[in-house]
């Protein structure tokens, strides 16, 4: 008789615990790579909360790679309606200055028209709240992996040994339990079960602020002017409260948006934050809409924190997304980091399961992603503190009366000499917010340093502004720089499209025939999925019509670059070689942690 206490009901190479952005992205990527997975999620459906909403260029490249970008762009904010962010003296009120704009900033590449952002990637930023993003990702994950996504199934016990992970799962619909045996497990559950099961601790800054968020339906078109503004930072002098407001669509955006999200900040000891009726009343008062028709769907409470797990891997278990790092929302780095976690680990797992790499390759996930997300957490904290600093300059508070608050606010646009210093300080404080709304190098230019990167001894490039200025290049560990190419038919395509799912790509200069021939031989000898092309302005398999690739490639016409499946440069050599096959073999052997 079979002993059901030791025999699992289901065996699968990879179990994904959690069906948010990280888990669903991992499911899509691994399905695309031919890896069988099972995703379980404790809740019966995707998130009911708007949560994060900004999707940066790197993230949209990942979604493009799995064929999910078009539906996200279709549902997301039109680019011209997320070109700016702005600061206002409330929304509506009896005072003639109510709703007055006192600051405005170009944001996220000005809807894709900023040349630096357009040069960084073929994909533009977009904006789609998780309440609408996650159902799209779930649909696509189910299409790529039929019957491999189970919502309403909760992991209640997790144990691992030298060969795999055993997870006990509770099916909430039937009340039954079953056991899943997997070779690896991805913890994408926000820290609910997986992290505690392996003794993870989260370290960092907690309770920086207490926020109450309201998802509502209301017609605000009469007062929410400026159709090119996405996020509105409002200080309402008549009540001394601040409100952050952004449109949620779904059918119209900007002032015509049907739905909105409003965030109200409370001190940690303010008991009003615990009362739904009180916070809705505060929101109405701050917006100056005491009697306007507003339908509040959900009120949620959360603490602003920036914390990082002490480890991202424990044996065969890996943590992704909020299970590994939690960010303040300023900068939109949390959601994007979660999706990028999945991109980093998925190709490595697929390579190991296919026998192309040794398991030691998986140990590069933590040093690559933990360093990157630690910076993102700190950037998010710095962005939050910058907002608080700018707000403090105003001197507005709930304790002061409306008349006193308005007097403080009007100093920002008065022509009195004694207010010039404040005005200058506020202009500088708002300009400083470009580190949140123009953080191109943080979002796109992050680099990796691990044993899956073969350093070439070149110094790290000097960047006078490592937050805002992305400097494309091919130093090992950097992202593959963008360039538009043409094939022999004149078809235009971005260089990123040459990197096939799960494949390495060797890019040689136009005279690098030997590198291409050697790569083809090495791919056969090592059993590695490796493609090879030459790119040049006058000669090659693909043409560089604007010399963009030549400007950023940092090799000669006889050199070569090896790109990982996640489109990060893993190795390069500037010139030709007497034994190109040996050099490529050595590089891949090191990257894939294989025994020589």
mmCIF file of N, CA and C in Angstrom, residues 55-175:
data_model
loop_
_atom_site.group_PDB
_atom_site.id
_atom_site.type_symbol
_atom_site.label_atom_id
_atom_site.label_comp_id
_atom_site.label_asym_id
_atom_site.label_seq_id
_atom_site.Cartn_x
_atom_site.Cartn_y
_atom_site.Cartn_z
ATOM 1 N N UNK A 55 4.696 51.346 -14.344
ATOM 2 C CA UNK A 55 5.458 50.266 -14.966
ATOM 3 C C UNK A 55 6.567 50.890 -15.801
ATOM 4 N N UNK A 56 7.818 50.690 -15.376
ATOM 5 C CA UNK A 56 8.905 51.380 -16.049
ATOM 6 C C UNK A 56 9.370 50.646 -17.309
ATOM 7 N N UNK A 57 10.331 51.225 -17.987
ATOM 8 C CA UNK A 57 10.736 50.709 -19.289
ATOM 9 C C UNK A 57 11.297 49.291 -19.203
ATOM 10 N N UNK A 58 12.117 49.030 -18.200
ATOM 11 C CA UNK A 58 12.680 47.686 -18.055
ATOM 12 C C UNK A 58 11.570 46.664 -17.873
ATOM 13 N N UNK A 59 10.574 47.000 -17.050
ATOM 14 C CA UNK A 59 9.459 46.088 -16.819
ATOM 15 C C UNK A 59 8.661 45.857 -18.093
ATOM 16 N N UNK A 60 8.427 46.902 -18.846
ATOM 17 C CA UNK A 60 7.664 46.734 -20.082
ATOM 18 C C UNK A 60 8.445 45.909 -21.109
ATOM 19 N N UNK A 61 9.771 45.971 -21.072
ATOM 20 C CA UNK A 61 10.565 45.076 -21.922
ATOM 21 C C UNK A 61 10.332 43.617 -21.537
ATOM 22 N N UNK A 62 10.263 43.348 -20.237
ATOM 23 C CA UNK A 62 10.025 41.980 -19.773
ATOM 24 C C UNK A 62 8.646 41.506 -20.216
ATOM 25 N N UNK A 63 7.632 42.365 -20.052
ATOM 26 C CA UNK A 63 6.286 41.991 -20.473
ATOM 27 C C UNK A 63 6.205 41.841 -21.987
ATOM 28 N N UNK A 64 6.974 42.649 -22.699
ATOM 29 C CA UNK A 64 7.034 42.503 -24.157
ATOM 30 C C UNK A 64 7.595 41.144 -24.546
ATOM 31 N N UNK A 65 8.586 40.701 -23.780
ATOM 32 C CA UNK A 65 9.212 39.420 -24.084
ATOM 33 C C UNK A 65 8.280 38.238 -23.963
ATOM 34 N N UNK A 66 7.236 38.350 -23.124
ATOM 35 C CA UNK A 66 6.280 37.248 -22.982
ATOM 36 C C UNK A 66 4.967 37.543 -23.701
ATOM 37 N N UNK A 67 4.948 38.623 -24.474
ATOM 38 C CA UNK A 67 3.770 38.936 -25.267
ATOM 39 C C UNK A 67 2.631 39.551 -24.492
ATOM 40 N N UNK A 68 2.930 40.189 -23.352
ATOM 41 C CA UNK A 68 1.873 40.777 -22.521
ATOM 42 C C UNK A 68 1.844 42.286 -22.588
ATOM 43 N N UNK A 69 2.753 42.897 -23.351
ATOM 44 C CA UNK A 69 2.852 44.358 -23.323
ATOM 45 C C UNK A 69 1.688 45.045 -24.004
ATOM 46 N N UNK A 70 1.196 44.483 -25.103
ATOM 47 C CA UNK A 70 0.157 45.174 -25.872
ATOM 48 C C UNK A 70 -1.104 45.373 -25.043
ATOM 49 N N UNK A 71 -1.507 44.352 -24.304
ATOM 50 C CA UNK A 71 -2.744 44.497 -23.528
ATOM 51 C C UNK A 71 -2.543 45.442 -22.347
ATOM 52 N N UNK A 72 -1.314 45.523 -21.824
ATOM 53 C CA UNK A 72 -1.052 46.468 -20.732
ATOM 54 C C UNK A 72 -1.077 47.894 -21.262
ATOM 55 N N UNK A 73 -0.430 48.126 -22.402
ATOM 56 C CA UNK A 73 -0.469 49.458 -23.000
ATOM 57 C C UNK A 73 -1.910 49.853 -23.351
ATOM 58 N N UNK A 74 -2.682 48.909 -23.834
ATOM 59 C CA UNK A 74 -4.061 49.213 -24.234
ATOM 60 C C UNK A 74 -4.899 49.674 -23.051
ATOM 61 N N UNK A 75 -4.706 49.044 -21.892
ATOM 62 C CA UNK A 75 -5.495 49.395 -20.709
ATOM 63 C C UNK A 75 -4.874 50.533 -19.909
ATOM 64 N N UNK A 76 -3.591 50.802 -20.132
ATOM 65 C CA UNK A 76 -2.881 51.763 -19.314
ATOM 66 C C UNK A 76 -3.138 53.204 -19.696
ATOM 67 N N UNK A 77 -2.528 54.091 -18.925
ATOM 68 C CA UNK A 77 -2.683 55.526 -19.141
ATOM 69 C C UNK A 77 -2.058 55.940 -20.469
ATOM 70 N N UNK A 78 -2.755 56.700 -21.297
ATOM 71 C CA UNK A 78 -2.128 57.231 -22.511
ATOM 72 C C UNK A 78 -0.896 58.054 -22.138
ATOM 73 N N UNK A 79 0.168 57.957 -22.919
ATOM 74 C CA UNK A 79 1.423 58.607 -22.523
ATOM 75 C C UNK A 79 1.294 60.102 -22.313
ATOM 76 N N UNK A 80 0.462 60.761 -23.113
ATOM 77 C CA UNK A 80 0.330 62.209 -22.977
ATOM 78 C C UNK A 80 -0.377 62.604 -21.682
ATOM 79 N N UNK A 81 -0.993 61.631 -20.991
ATOM 80 C CA UNK A 81 -1.686 61.936 -19.746
ATOM 81 C C UNK A 81 -0.906 61.480 -18.520
ATOM 82 N N UNK A 82 0.366 61.166 -18.713
ATOM 83 C CA UNK A 82 1.249 60.886 -17.577
ATOM 84 C C UNK A 82 2.600 61.548 -17.814
ATOM 85 N N UNK A 83 2.555 62.716 -18.442
ATOM 86 C CA UNK A 83 3.785 63.424 -18.791
ATOM 87 C C UNK A 83 4.301 64.304 -17.655
ATOM 88 N N UNK A 84 3.437 64.642 -16.695
ATOM 89 C CA UNK A 84 3.831 65.559 -15.617
ATOM 90 C C UNK A 84 3.254 65.095 -14.288
ATOM 91 N N UNK A 85 3.862 65.581 -13.232
ATOM 92 C CA UNK A 85 3.293 65.536 -11.894
ATOM 93 C C UNK A 85 3.240 66.975 -11.405
ATOM 94 N N UNK A 86 2.325 67.279 -10.474
ATOM 95 C CA UNK A 86 2.167 68.678 -10.077
ATOM 96 C C UNK A 86 1.691 68.781 -8.634
ATOM 97 N N UNK A 87 1.920 69.981 -8.069
ATOM 98 C CA UNK A 87 1.587 70.288 -6.675
ATOM 99 C C UNK A 87 0.538 71.411 -6.647
ATOM 100 N N UNK A 88 -0.458 71.259 -5.770
ATOM 101 C CA UNK A 88 -1.611 72.165 -5.763
ATOM 102 C C UNK A 88 -1.986 72.577 -4.342
ATOM 103 N N UNK A 89 -2.618 73.728 -4.253
ATOM 104 C CA UNK A 89 -3.208 74.190 -3.003
ATOM 105 C C UNK A 89 -4.612 73.599 -2.890
ATOM 106 N N UNK A 90 -4.675 72.312 -2.590
ATOM 107 C CA UNK A 90 -5.946 71.617 -2.510
ATOM 108 C C UNK A 90 -6.546 71.361 -3.878
ATOM 109 N N UNK A 91 -7.821 70.965 -3.868
ATOM 110 C CA UNK A 91 -8.537 70.693 -5.123
ATOM 111 C C UNK A 91 -9.635 71.723 -5.356
ATOM 112 N N UNK A 92 -10.497 71.891 -4.353
ATOM 113 C CA UNK A 92 -11.646 72.790 -4.484
ATOM 114 C C UNK A 92 -11.882 73.468 -3.129
ATOM 115 N N UNK A 93 -12.418 74.651 -3.165
ATOM 116 C CA UNK A 93 -12.745 75.344 -1.924
ATOM 117 C C UNK A 93 -13.314 76.711 -2.202
ATOM 118 N N UNK A 94 -13.713 77.387 -1.153
ATOM 119 C CA UNK A 94 -14.301 78.717 -1.289
ATOM 120 C C UNK A 94 -13.259 79.787 -1.568
ATOM 121 N N UNK A 95 -12.035 79.546 -1.169
ATOM 122 C CA UNK A 95 -10.995 80.539 -1.402
ATOM 123 C C UNK A 95 -10.653 80.599 -2.896
ATOM 124 N N UNK A 96 -10.467 81.784 -3.443
ATOM 125 C CA UNK A 96 -10.155 81.901 -4.879
ATOM 126 C C UNK A 96 -8.848 81.218 -5.278
ATOM 127 N N UNK A 97 -7.951 80.962 -4.338
ATOM 128 C CA UNK A 97 -6.697 80.269 -4.660
ATOM 129 C C UNK A 97 -6.791 78.749 -4.498
ATOM 130 N N UNK A 98 -7.961 78.256 -4.140
ATOM 131 C CA UNK A 98 -8.122 76.805 -4.004
ATOM 132 C C UNK A 98 -7.836 76.129 -5.344
ATOM 133 N N UNK A 99 -7.046 75.099 -5.291
ATOM 134 C CA UNK A 99 -6.697 74.365 -6.504
ATOM 135 C C UNK A 99 -5.560 74.974 -7.295
ATOM 136 N N UNK A 100 -4.990 76.064 -6.799
ATOM 137 C CA UNK A 100 -3.907 76.722 -7.538
ATOM 138 C C UNK A 100 -2.670 75.815 -7.593
ATOM 139 N N UNK A 101 -2.083 75.713 -8.766
ATOM 140 C CA UNK A 101 -0.869 74.920 -8.938
ATOM 141 C C UNK A 101 0.336 75.754 -8.509
ATOM 142 N N UNK A 102 1.201 75.160 -7.656
ATOM 143 C CA UNK A 102 2.392 75.892 -7.241
ATOM 144 C C UNK A 102 3.679 75.156 -7.595
ATOM 145 N N UNK A 103 3.572 74.043 -8.317
ATOM 146 C CA UNK A 103 4.755 73.326 -8.771
ATOM 147 C C UNK A 103 4.371 72.322 -9.841
ATOM 148 N N UNK A 104 5.293 72.101 -10.775
ATOM 149 C CA UNK A 104 4.999 71.200 -11.898
ATOM 150 C C UNK A 104 6.322 70.610 -12.381
ATOM 151 N N UNK A 105 6.312 69.328 -12.705
ATOM 152 C CA UNK A 105 7.558 68.679 -13.112
ATOM 153 C C UNK A 105 7.293 67.645 -14.202
ATOM 154 N N UNK A 106 8.162 67.673 -15.209
ATOM 155 C CA UNK A 106 8.143 66.644 -16.238
ATOM 156 C C UNK A 106 8.450 65.292 -15.595
ATOM 157 N N UNK A 107 7.726 64.252 -15.992
ATOM 158 C CA UNK A 107 7.858 62.967 -15.317
ATOM 159 C C UNK A 107 7.937 61.814 -16.305
ATOM 160 N N UNK A 108 8.758 60.818 -15.942
ATOM 161 C CA UNK A 108 8.842 59.549 -16.680
ATOM 162 C C UNK A 108 9.035 59.744 -18.184
ATOM 163 N N UNK A 109 9.989 60.614 -18.512
ATOM 164 C CA UNK A 109 10.313 60.793 -19.924
ATOM 165 C C UNK A 109 9.272 61.559 -20.702
ATOM 166 N N UNK A 110 8.446 62.343 -19.982
ATOM 167 C CA UNK A 110 7.425 63.183 -20.606
ATOM 168 C C UNK A 110 6.602 62.395 -21.636
ATOM 169 N N UNK A 111 6.049 61.275 -21.144
ATOM 170 C CA UNK A 111 5.198 60.485 -22.024
ATOM 171 C C UNK A 111 5.944 59.841 -23.177
ATOM 172 N N UNK A 112 7.245 59.594 -22.996
ATOM 173 C CA UNK A 112 8.043 58.959 -24.027
ATOM 174 C C UNK A 112 8.687 59.912 -24.994
ATOM 175 N N UNK A 113 8.524 61.227 -24.798
ATOM 176 C CA UNK A 113 9.069 62.194 -25.754
ATOM 177 C C UNK A 113 10.443 62.727 -25.352
ATOM 178 N N UNK A 114 10.859 62.475 -24.115
ATOM 179 C CA UNK A 114 12.195 62.900 -23.689
ATOM 180 C C UNK A 114 13.223 62.056 -24.442
ATOM 181 N N UNK A 115 14.154 62.683 -25.174
ATOM 182 C CA UNK A 115 15.091 61.907 -26.000
ATOM 183 C C UNK A 115 15.916 60.893 -25.214
ATOM 184 N N UNK A 116 16.294 61.206 -23.977
ATOM 185 C CA UNK A 116 17.107 60.271 -23.191
ATOM 186 C C UNK A 116 16.344 58.988 -22.904
ATOM 187 N N UNK A 117 15.062 59.116 -22.618
ATOM 188 C CA UNK A 117 14.248 57.943 -22.328
ATOM 189 C C UNK A 117 13.963 57.155 -23.601
ATOM 190 N N UNK A 118 13.696 57.854 -24.676
ATOM 191 C CA UNK A 118 13.440 57.167 -25.947
ATOM 192 C C UNK A 118 14.675 56.423 -26.429
ATOM 193 N N UNK A 119 15.867 56.965 -26.108
ATOM 194 C CA UNK A 119 17.108 56.320 -26.528
ATOM 195 C C UNK A 119 17.446 55.109 -25.668
ATOM 196 N N UNK A 120 16.870 55.021 -24.474
ATOM 197 C CA UNK A 120 17.209 53.941 -23.555
ATOM 198 C C UNK A 120 16.545 52.626 -23.920
ATOM 199 N N UNK A 121 15.358 52.672 -24.493
ATOM 200 C CA UNK A 121 14.579 51.452 -24.667
ATOM 201 C C UNK A 121 13.565 51.620 -25.787
ATOM 202 N N UNK A 122 13.213 50.537 -26.460
ATOM 203 C CA UNK A 122 12.128 50.614 -27.443
ATOM 204 C C UNK A 122 10.754 50.670 -26.784
ATOM 205 N N UNK A 123 10.719 50.431 -25.474
ATOM 206 C CA UNK A 123 9.455 50.416 -24.737
ATOM 207 C C UNK A 123 9.338 51.694 -23.905
ATOM 208 N N UNK A 124 8.159 52.247 -23.859
ATOM 209 C CA UNK A 124 7.933 53.418 -23.030
ATOM 210 C C UNK A 124 7.312 52.992 -21.702
ATOM 211 N N UNK A 125 7.391 53.891 -20.758
ATOM 212 C CA UNK A 125 6.713 53.697 -19.484
ATOM 213 C C UNK A 125 5.204 53.654 -19.706
ATOM 214 N N UNK A 126 4.495 53.042 -18.760
ATOM 215 C CA UNK A 126 3.053 53.185 -18.748
ATOM 216 C C UNK A 126 2.584 53.139 -17.300
ATOM 217 N N UNK A 127 1.288 53.223 -17.124
ATOM 218 C CA UNK A 127 0.706 53.320 -15.791
ATOM 219 C C UNK A 127 -0.569 52.490 -15.766
ATOM 220 N N UNK A 128 -0.610 51.491 -14.903
ATOM 221 C CA UNK A 128 -1.801 50.656 -14.777
ATOM 222 C C UNK A 128 -1.821 50.085 -13.367
ATOM 223 N N UNK A 129 -2.818 50.433 -12.557
ATOM 224 C CA UNK A 129 -2.843 49.964 -11.167
ATOM 225 C C UNK A 129 -2.959 48.452 -11.082
ATOM 226 N N UNK A 130 -2.404 47.890 -10.021
ATOM 227 C CA UNK A 130 -2.388 46.444 -9.874
ATOM 228 C C UNK A 130 -3.771 45.827 -9.907
ATOM 229 N N UNK A 131 -4.773 46.575 -9.493
ATOM 230 C CA UNK A 131 -6.130 46.046 -9.512
ATOM 231 C C UNK A 131 -6.569 45.686 -10.934
ATOM 232 N N UNK A 132 -5.926 46.316 -11.927
ATOM 233 C CA UNK A 132 -6.224 45.999 -13.332
ATOM 234 C C UNK A 132 -5.086 45.255 -14.015
ATOM 235 N N UNK A 133 -3.852 45.467 -13.529
ATOM 236 C CA UNK A 133 -2.712 44.769 -14.119
ATOM 237 C C UNK A 133 -2.747 43.278 -13.811
ATOM 238 N N UNK A 134 -2.963 42.925 -12.552
ATOM 239 C CA UNK A 134 -2.850 41.525 -12.160
ATOM 240 C C UNK A 134 -3.850 40.609 -12.878
ATOM 241 N N UNK A 135 -5.111 41.021 -13.106
ATOM 242 C CA UNK A 135 -5.989 40.147 -13.885
ATOM 243 C C UNK A 135 -5.469 39.881 -15.296
ATOM 244 N N UNK A 136 -4.828 40.884 -15.907
ATOM 245 C CA UNK A 136 -4.263 40.673 -17.240
ATOM 246 C C UNK A 136 -3.110 39.677 -17.181
ATOM 247 N N UNK A 137 -2.240 39.825 -16.181
ATOM 248 C CA UNK A 137 -1.124 38.899 -16.039
ATOM 249 C C UNK A 137 -1.617 37.491 -15.733
ATOM 250 N N UNK A 138 -2.642 37.390 -14.902
ATOM 251 C CA UNK A 138 -3.192 36.067 -14.586
ATOM 252 C C UNK A 138 -3.758 35.411 -15.843
ATOM 253 N N UNK A 139 -4.508 36.174 -16.624
ATOM 254 C CA UNK A 139 -5.074 35.631 -17.859
ATOM 255 C C UNK A 139 -3.972 35.108 -18.776
ATOM 256 N N UNK A 140 -2.900 35.899 -18.908
ATOM 257 C CA UNK A 140 -1.829 35.502 -19.812
ATOM 258 C C UNK A 140 -1.062 34.301 -19.247
ATOM 259 N N UNK A 141 -0.877 34.267 -17.934
ATOM 260 C CA UNK A 141 -0.207 33.123 -17.318
ATOM 261 C C UNK A 141 -1.008 31.847 -17.517
ATOM 262 N N UNK A 142 -2.321 31.942 -17.416
ATOM 263 C CA UNK A 142 -3.175 30.776 -17.625
ATOM 264 C C UNK A 142 -3.162 30.322 -19.079
ATOM 265 N N UNK A 143 -3.041 31.268 -19.992
ATOM 266 C CA UNK A 143 -2.954 30.898 -21.404
ATOM 267 C C UNK A 143 -1.635 30.195 -21.720
ATOM 268 N N UNK A 144 -0.548 30.669 -21.119
ATOM 269 C CA UNK A 144 0.759 30.064 -21.368
ATOM 270 C C UNK A 144 0.926 28.743 -20.624
ATOM 271 N N UNK A 145 0.283 28.619 -19.472
ATOM 272 C CA UNK A 145 0.383 27.391 -18.681
ATOM 273 C C UNK A 145 -0.996 26.910 -18.258
ATOM 274 N N UNK A 146 -1.746 26.319 -19.164
ATOM 275 C CA UNK A 146 -3.112 25.876 -18.833
ATOM 276 C C UNK A 146 -3.124 24.928 -17.631
ATOM 277 N N UNK A 147 -4.049 25.187 -16.725
ATOM 278 C CA UNK A 147 -4.246 24.369 -15.526
ATOM 279 C C UNK A 147 -3.051 24.410 -14.575
ATOM 280 N N UNK A 148 -2.191 25.432 -14.711
ATOM 281 C CA UNK A 148 -1.024 25.520 -13.838
ATOM 282 C C UNK A 148 -1.110 26.710 -12.886
ATOM 283 N N UNK A 149 -2.267 27.346 -12.821
ATOM 284 C CA UNK A 149 -2.468 28.502 -11.938
ATOM 285 C C UNK A 149 -3.690 28.211 -11.077
ATOM 286 N N UNK A 150 -3.490 28.171 -9.761
ATOM 287 C CA UNK A 150 -4.583 27.815 -8.854
ATOM 288 C C UNK A 150 -4.733 28.907 -7.784
ATOM 289 N N UNK A 151 -5.784 29.680 -7.892
ATOM 290 C CA UNK A 151 -6.107 30.670 -6.867
ATOM 291 C C UNK A 151 -7.025 30.016 -5.833
ATOM 292 N N UNK A 152 -6.945 30.490 -4.591
ATOM 293 C CA UNK A 152 -7.711 29.876 -3.514
ATOM 294 C C UNK A 152 -7.030 28.633 -2.963
ATOM 295 N N UNK A 153 -5.752 28.468 -3.263
ATOM 296 C CA UNK A 153 -4.972 27.342 -2.745
ATOM 297 C C UNK A 153 -3.824 27.924 -1.921
ATOM 298 N N UNK A 154 -3.790 27.585 -0.648
ATOM 299 C CA UNK A 154 -2.859 28.222 0.285
ATOM 300 C C UNK A 154 -1.790 27.254 0.769
ATOM 301 N N UNK A 155 -0.533 27.703 0.732
ATOM 302 C CA UNK A 155 0.564 26.924 1.312
ATOM 303 C C UNK A 155 0.491 27.036 2.830
ATOM 304 N N UNK A 156 0.381 25.905 3.513
ATOM 305 C CA UNK A 156 0.252 25.947 4.972
ATOM 306 C C UNK A 156 1.448 25.316 5.673
ATOM 307 N N UNK A 157 2.288 24.598 4.945
ATOM 308 C CA UNK A 157 3.500 24.033 5.534
ATOM 309 C C UNK A 157 4.520 23.819 4.427
ATOM 310 N N UNK A 158 5.770 24.184 4.710
ATOM 311 C CA UNK A 158 6.839 24.079 3.719
ATOM 312 C C UNK A 158 8.064 23.475 4.385
ATOM 313 N N UNK A 159 8.617 22.469 3.751
ATOM 314 C CA UNK A 159 9.841 21.866 4.246
ATOM 315 C C UNK A 159 10.720 21.469 3.085
ATOM 316 N N UNK A 160 12.028 21.600 3.265
ATOM 317 C CA UNK A 160 12.935 21.229 2.188
ATOM 318 C C UNK A 160 14.006 20.285 2.686
ATOM 319 N N UNK A 161 14.568 19.535 1.731
ATOM 320 C CA UNK A 161 15.688 18.657 2.013
ATOM 321 C C UNK A 161 16.708 18.841 0.902
ATOM 322 N N UNK A 162 17.665 17.967 0.822
ATOM 323 C CA UNK A 162 18.746 18.142 -0.145
ATOM 324 C C UNK A 162 18.268 18.037 -1.583
ATOM 325 N N UNK A 163 17.150 17.360 -1.802
ATOM 326 C CA UNK A 163 16.710 17.095 -3.171
ATOM 327 C C UNK A 163 15.513 17.915 -3.627
ATOM 328 N N UNK A 164 14.810 18.549 -2.710
ATOM 329 C CA UNK A 164 13.633 19.277 -3.133
ATOM 330 C C UNK A 164 12.870 19.890 -1.975
ATOM 331 N N UNK A 165 11.670 20.366 -2.290
ATOM 332 C CA UNK A 165 10.815 21.058 -1.326
ATOM 333 C C UNK A 165 9.458 20.374 -1.310
ATOM 334 N N UNK A 166 8.935 20.140 -0.125
ATOM 335 C CA UNK A 166 7.603 19.556 0.029
ATOM 336 C C UNK A 166 6.689 20.604 0.652
ATOM 337 N N UNK A 167 5.580 20.876 -0.017
ATOM 338 C CA UNK A 167 4.645 21.914 0.421
ATOM 339 C C UNK A 167 3.267 21.314 0.616
ATOM 340 N N UNK A 168 2.677 21.543 1.771
ATOM 341 C CA UNK A 168 1.294 21.140 2.019
ATOM 342 C C UNK A 168 0.384 22.300 1.642
ATOM 343 N N UNK A 169 -0.608 22.017 0.811
ATOM 344 C CA UNK A 169 -1.479 23.050 0.247
ATOM 345 C C UNK A 169 -2.911 22.802 0.684
ATOM 346 N N UNK A 170 -3.574 23.865 1.092
ATOM 347 C CA UNK A 170 -4.993 23.800 1.472
ATOM 348 C C UNK A 170 -5.835 24.378 0.354
ATOM 349 N N UNK A 171 -6.731 23.563 -0.195
ATOM 350 C CA UNK A 171 -7.688 24.013 -1.202
ATOM 351 C C UNK A 171 -8.885 24.590 -0.461
ATOM 352 N N UNK A 172 -9.000 25.894 -0.466
ATOM 353 C CA UNK A 172 -10.034 26.546 0.340
ATOM 354 C C UNK A 172 -11.442 26.250 -0.158
ATOM 355 N N UNK A 173 -11.593 25.994 -1.441
ATOM 356 C CA UNK A 173 -12.933 25.734 -1.987
ATOM 357 C C UNK A 173 -13.478 24.392 -1.516
ATOM 358 N N UNK A 174 -12.613 23.384 -1.421
ATOM 359 C CA UNK A 174 -13.075 22.038 -1.050
ATOM 360 C C UNK A 174 -12.748 21.683 0.390
ATOM 361 N N UNK A 175 -11.856 22.459 1.007
ATOM 362 C CA UNK A 175 -11.440 22.148 2.364
ATOM 363 C C UNK A 175 -10.435 21.019 2.458
#
